[in-house]
GROMACS .gro file of C-alpha atoms in nm:
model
  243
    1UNK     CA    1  -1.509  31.068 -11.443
    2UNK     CA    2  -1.681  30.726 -11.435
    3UNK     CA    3  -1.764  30.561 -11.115
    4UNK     CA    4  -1.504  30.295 -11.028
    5UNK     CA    5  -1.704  29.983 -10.972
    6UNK     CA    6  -1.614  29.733 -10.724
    7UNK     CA    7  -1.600  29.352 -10.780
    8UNK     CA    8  -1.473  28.990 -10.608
    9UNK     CA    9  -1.357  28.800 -10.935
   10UNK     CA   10  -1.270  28.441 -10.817
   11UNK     CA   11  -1.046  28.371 -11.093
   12UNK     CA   12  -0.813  28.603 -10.921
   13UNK     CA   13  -0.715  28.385 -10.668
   14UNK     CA   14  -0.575  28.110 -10.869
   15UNK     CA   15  -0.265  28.258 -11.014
   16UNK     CA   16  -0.108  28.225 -10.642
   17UNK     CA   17  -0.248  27.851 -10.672
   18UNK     CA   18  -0.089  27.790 -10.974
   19UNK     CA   19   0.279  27.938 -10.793
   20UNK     CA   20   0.239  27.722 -10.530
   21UNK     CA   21   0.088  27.387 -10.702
   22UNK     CA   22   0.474  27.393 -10.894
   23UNK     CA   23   0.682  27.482 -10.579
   24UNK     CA   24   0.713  27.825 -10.664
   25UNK     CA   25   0.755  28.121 -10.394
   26UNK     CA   26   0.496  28.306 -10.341
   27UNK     CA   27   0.377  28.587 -10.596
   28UNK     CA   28   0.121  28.779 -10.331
   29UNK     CA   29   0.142  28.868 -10.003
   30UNK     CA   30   0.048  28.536  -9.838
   31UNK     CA   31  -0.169  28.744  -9.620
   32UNK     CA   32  -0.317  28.934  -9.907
   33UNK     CA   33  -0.374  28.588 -10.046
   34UNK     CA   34  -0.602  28.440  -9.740
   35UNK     CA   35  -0.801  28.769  -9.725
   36UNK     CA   36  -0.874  28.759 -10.131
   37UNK     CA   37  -1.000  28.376 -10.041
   38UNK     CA   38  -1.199  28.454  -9.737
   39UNK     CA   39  -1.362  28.776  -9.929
   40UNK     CA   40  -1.450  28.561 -10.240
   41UNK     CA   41  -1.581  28.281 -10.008
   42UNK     CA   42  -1.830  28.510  -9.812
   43UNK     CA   43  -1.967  28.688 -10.143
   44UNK     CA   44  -1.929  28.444 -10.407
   45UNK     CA   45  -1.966  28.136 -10.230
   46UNK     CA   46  -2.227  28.210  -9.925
   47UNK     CA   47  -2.346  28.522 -10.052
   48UNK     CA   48  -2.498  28.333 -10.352
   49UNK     CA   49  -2.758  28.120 -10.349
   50UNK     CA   50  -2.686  28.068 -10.018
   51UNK     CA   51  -2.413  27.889 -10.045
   52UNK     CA   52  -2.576  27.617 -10.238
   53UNK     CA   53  -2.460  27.692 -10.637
   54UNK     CA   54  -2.055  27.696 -10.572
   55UNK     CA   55  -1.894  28.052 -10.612
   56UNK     CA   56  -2.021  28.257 -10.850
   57UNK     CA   57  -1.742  28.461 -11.110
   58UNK     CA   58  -1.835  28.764 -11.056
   59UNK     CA   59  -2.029  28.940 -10.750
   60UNK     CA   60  -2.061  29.316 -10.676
   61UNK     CA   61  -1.972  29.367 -10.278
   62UNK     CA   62  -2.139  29.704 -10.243
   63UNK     CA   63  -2.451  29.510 -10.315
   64UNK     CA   64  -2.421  29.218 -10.205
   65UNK     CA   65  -2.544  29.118 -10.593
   66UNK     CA   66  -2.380  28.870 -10.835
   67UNK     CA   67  -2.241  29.093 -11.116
   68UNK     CA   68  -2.486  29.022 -11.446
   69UNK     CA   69  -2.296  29.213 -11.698
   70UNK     CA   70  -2.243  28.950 -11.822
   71UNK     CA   71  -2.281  28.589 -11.914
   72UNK     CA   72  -1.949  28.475 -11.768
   73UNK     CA   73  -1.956  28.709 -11.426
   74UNK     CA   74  -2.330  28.555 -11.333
   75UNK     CA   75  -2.185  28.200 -11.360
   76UNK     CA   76  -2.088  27.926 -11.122
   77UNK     CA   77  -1.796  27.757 -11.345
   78UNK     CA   78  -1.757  27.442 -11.186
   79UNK     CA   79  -1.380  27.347 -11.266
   80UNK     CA   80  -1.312  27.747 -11.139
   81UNK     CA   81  -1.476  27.661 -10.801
   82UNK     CA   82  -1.252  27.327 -10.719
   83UNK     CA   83  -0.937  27.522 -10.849
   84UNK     CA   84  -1.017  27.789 -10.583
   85UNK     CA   85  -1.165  27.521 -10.339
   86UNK     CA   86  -0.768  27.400 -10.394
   87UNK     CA   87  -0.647  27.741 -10.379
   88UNK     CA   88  -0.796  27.746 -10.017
   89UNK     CA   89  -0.656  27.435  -9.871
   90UNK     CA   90  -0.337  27.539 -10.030
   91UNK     CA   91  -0.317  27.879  -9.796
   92UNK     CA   92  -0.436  27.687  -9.501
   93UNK     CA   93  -0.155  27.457  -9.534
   94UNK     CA   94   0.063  27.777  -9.569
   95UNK     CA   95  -0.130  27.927  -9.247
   96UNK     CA   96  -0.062  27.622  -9.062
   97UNK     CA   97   0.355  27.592  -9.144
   98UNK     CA   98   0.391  27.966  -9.039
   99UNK     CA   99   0.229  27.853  -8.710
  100UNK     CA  100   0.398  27.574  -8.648
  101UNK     CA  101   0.722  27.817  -8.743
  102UNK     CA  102   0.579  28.067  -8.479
  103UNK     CA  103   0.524  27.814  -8.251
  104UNK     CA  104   0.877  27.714  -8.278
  105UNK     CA  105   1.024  28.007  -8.260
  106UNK     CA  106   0.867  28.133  -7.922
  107UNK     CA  107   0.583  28.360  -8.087
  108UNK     CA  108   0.304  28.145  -8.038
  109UNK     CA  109   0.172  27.859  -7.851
  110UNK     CA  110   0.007  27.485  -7.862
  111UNK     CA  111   0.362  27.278  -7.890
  112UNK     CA  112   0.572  27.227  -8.180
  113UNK     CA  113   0.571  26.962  -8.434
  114UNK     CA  114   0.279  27.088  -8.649
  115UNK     CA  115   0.123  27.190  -8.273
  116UNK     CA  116   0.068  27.560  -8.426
  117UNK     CA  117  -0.304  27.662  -8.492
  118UNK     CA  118  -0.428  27.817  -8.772
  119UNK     CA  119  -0.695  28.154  -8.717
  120UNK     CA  120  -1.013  28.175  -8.907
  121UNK     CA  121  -1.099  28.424  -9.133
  122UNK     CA  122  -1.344  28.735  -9.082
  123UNK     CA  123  -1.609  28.537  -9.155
  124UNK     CA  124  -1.462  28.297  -8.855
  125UNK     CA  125  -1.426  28.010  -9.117
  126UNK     CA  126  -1.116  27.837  -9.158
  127UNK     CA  127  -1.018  27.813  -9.529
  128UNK     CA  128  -0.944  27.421  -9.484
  129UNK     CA  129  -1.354  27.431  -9.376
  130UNK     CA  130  -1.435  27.713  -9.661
  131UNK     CA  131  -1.294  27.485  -9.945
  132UNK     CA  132  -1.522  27.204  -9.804
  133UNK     CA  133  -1.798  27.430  -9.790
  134UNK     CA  134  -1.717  27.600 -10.113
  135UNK     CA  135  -1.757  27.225 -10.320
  136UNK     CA  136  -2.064  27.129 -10.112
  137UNK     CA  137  -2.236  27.379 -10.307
  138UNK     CA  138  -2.128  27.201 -10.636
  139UNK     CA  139  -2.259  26.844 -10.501
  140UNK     CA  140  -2.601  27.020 -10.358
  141UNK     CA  141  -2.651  27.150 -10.738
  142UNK     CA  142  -2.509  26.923 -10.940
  143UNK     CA  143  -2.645  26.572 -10.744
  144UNK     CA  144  -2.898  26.684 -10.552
  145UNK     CA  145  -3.116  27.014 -10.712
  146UNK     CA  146  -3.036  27.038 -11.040
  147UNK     CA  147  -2.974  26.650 -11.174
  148UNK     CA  148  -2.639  26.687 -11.380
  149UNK     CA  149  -2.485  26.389 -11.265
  150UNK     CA  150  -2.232  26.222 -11.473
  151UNK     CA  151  -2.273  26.516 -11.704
  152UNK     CA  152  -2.125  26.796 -11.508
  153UNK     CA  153  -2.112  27.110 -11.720
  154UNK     CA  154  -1.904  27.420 -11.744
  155UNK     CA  155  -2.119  27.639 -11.594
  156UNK     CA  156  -2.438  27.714 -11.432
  157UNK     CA  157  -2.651  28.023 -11.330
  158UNK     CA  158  -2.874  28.051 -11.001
  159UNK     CA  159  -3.168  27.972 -11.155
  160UNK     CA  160  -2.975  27.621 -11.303
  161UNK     CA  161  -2.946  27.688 -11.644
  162UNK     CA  162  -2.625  27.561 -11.796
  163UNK     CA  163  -2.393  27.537 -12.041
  164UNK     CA  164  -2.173  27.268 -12.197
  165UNK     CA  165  -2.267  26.934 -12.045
  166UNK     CA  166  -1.984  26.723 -11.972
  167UNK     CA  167  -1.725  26.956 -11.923
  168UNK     CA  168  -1.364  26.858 -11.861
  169UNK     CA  169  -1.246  27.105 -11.659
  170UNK     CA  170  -1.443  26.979 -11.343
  171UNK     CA  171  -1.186  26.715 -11.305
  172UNK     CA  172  -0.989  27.018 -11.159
  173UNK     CA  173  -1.092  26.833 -10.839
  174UNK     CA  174  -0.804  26.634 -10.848
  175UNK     CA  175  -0.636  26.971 -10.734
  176UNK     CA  176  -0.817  26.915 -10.384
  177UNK     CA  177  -0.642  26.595 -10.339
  178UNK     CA  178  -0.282  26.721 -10.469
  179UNK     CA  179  -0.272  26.999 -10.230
  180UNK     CA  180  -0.375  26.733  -9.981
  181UNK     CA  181  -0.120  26.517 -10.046
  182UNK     CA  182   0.143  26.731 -10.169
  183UNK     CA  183   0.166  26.935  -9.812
  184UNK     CA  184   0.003  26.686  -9.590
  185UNK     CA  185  -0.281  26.864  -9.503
  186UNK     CA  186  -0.445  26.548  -9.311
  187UNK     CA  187  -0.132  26.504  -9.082
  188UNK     CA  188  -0.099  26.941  -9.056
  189UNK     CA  189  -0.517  26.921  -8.974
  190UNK     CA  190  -0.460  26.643  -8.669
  191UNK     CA  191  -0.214  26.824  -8.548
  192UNK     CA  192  -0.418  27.143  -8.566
  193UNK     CA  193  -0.736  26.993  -8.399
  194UNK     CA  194  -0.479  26.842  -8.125
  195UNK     CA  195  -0.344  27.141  -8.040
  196UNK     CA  196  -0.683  27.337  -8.049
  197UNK     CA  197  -0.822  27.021  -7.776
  198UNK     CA  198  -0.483  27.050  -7.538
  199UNK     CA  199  -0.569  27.452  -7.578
  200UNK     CA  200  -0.910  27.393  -7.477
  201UNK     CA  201  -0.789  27.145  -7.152
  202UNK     CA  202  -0.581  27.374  -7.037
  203UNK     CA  203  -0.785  27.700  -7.075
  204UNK     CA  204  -1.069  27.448  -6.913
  205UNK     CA  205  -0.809  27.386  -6.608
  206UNK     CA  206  -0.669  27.707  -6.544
  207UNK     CA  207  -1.054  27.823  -6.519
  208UNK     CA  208  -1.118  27.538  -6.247
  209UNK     CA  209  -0.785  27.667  -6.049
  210UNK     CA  210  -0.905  27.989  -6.057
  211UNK     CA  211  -1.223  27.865  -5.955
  212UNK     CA  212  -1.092  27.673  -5.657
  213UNK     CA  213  -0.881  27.933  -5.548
  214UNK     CA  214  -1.168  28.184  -5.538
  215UNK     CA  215  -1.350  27.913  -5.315
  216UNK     CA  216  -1.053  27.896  -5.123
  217UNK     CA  217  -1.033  28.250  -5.076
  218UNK     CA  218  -1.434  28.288  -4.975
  219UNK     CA  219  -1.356  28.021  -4.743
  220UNK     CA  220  -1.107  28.208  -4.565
  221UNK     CA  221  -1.337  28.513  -4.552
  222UNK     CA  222  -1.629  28.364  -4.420
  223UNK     CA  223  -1.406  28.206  -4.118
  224UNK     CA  224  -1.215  28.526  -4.062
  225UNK     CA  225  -1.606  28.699  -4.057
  226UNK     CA  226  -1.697  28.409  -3.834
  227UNK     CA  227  -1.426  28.467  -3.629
  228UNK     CA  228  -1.496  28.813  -3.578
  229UNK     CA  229  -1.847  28.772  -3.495
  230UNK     CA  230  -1.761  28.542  -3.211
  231UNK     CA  231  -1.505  28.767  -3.071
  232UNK     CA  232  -1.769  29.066  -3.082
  233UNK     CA  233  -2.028  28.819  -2.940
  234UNK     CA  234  -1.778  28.712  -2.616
  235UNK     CA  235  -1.750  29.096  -2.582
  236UNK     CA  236  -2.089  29.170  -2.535
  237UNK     CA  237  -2.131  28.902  -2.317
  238UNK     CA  238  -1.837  28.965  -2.120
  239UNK     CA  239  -1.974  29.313  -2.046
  240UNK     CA  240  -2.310  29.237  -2.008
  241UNK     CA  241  -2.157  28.994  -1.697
  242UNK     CA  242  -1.961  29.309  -1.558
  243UNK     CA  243  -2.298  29.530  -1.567
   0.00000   0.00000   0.00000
């Protein structure tokens, strides 16, 4: 029997994209969905080239090693990487309504009224920050190490080479800004970061009541100690006096 062979493909997280981009309900396991992103953005994003190229098509996880069979799985295919940079933000909004429905509800805390907060991934990266990270890799290739420019192409490979300069399919980074705008990520990421500061204050607050009450309660110690060392003190006196 052959050896099954294990891969991260990053075009299999768009087909949940494409679902949700028209309105649709979801066809995975929303949960399923978020892990899928999170795996593909710690191998094919950070695992290659160190997070500088975009995310790679293909990438072996038992290895740790881009998948070279061939030409397609060792690329970086630039319009692929914003769909699934959009594919993130998409789930993150998604994250951040079941919170706020949590939150709601009674099952979780930080207020209502987008007040929910959303967790971070394994890698303890939050999907809205991975799809940020995920297209800084194409603008540290494309403007900044490798030169493309106006000309982005379809694809590139570690080492830079590429292949079909002025692709189209790059404009897929309109997709960022229609899952932006189409849940209201900016307003849903406030409320997020407002909710994760009033968590902070009060976590900071009950720590400082504790902390006073601790003082309070070594204050009371030391006094009853005090206390007792004066009343043993008058006793020795007082029977030093009767000898």
């Amino acid at each position: 029997m052959a050896k099954k062979k294990t891969f991260a493909r990053v075009i299999a997280c768009l087909f949940a994209r494409y679902a949700a981009a028209c309105g649709l309900d979801p066809i995975v396991d929303p949960a399923r969905a978020t892990s899928a992103l999170q795996t593909v953005f710690a191998y094919n994003v950070m695992g290659f080239g160190r997070g500088r190229r975009g995310a790679v098509n293909g990438m072996r996880p038992t290895s740790g090693k881009a998948d070279t069979s061939s030409m397609q799985s060792r690329e970086v295919w630039t319009g692929t990487t914003y769909a699934v940079a959009a594919a993130m933000l998409q789930e993150w909004g998604r994250g951040a309504d079941a919170a706020d429905a949590a939150t709601e509800g009674g099952g979780g805390g930080g207020g209502g009224g987008g007040g929910g907060t959303v967790p971070a991934g394994a890698s303890g990266v939050s999907l809205w920050d991975a799809a940020f990270m995920t297209v800084r890799g194409l603008w540290l290739s494309g403007w900044n190490e490798l030169g493309y420019w106006y000309a982005t192409p379809e694809a590139w490979e570690l080492k830079g080479n590429y292949r079909s300069l002025g692709y189209m399919r790059p404009l897929s980074v309109w997709a960022m800004q229609f899952a932006i705008d189409k849940q209201g990520l900016l307003a849903k990421r406030a409320a997020a970061a407002k909710a994760s500061i009033a968590a902070n204050v009060s976590k900071s607050r009950a720590a400082a009541a504790a902390a006073a009450d601790q003082e309070d309660e070594d204050a009371e110690v030391k006094a009853a100690e005090a206390a007792a060392a004066a009343e043993v003190a008058a006793a020795e006196k007082a029977a030093a006096e009767e000898d």
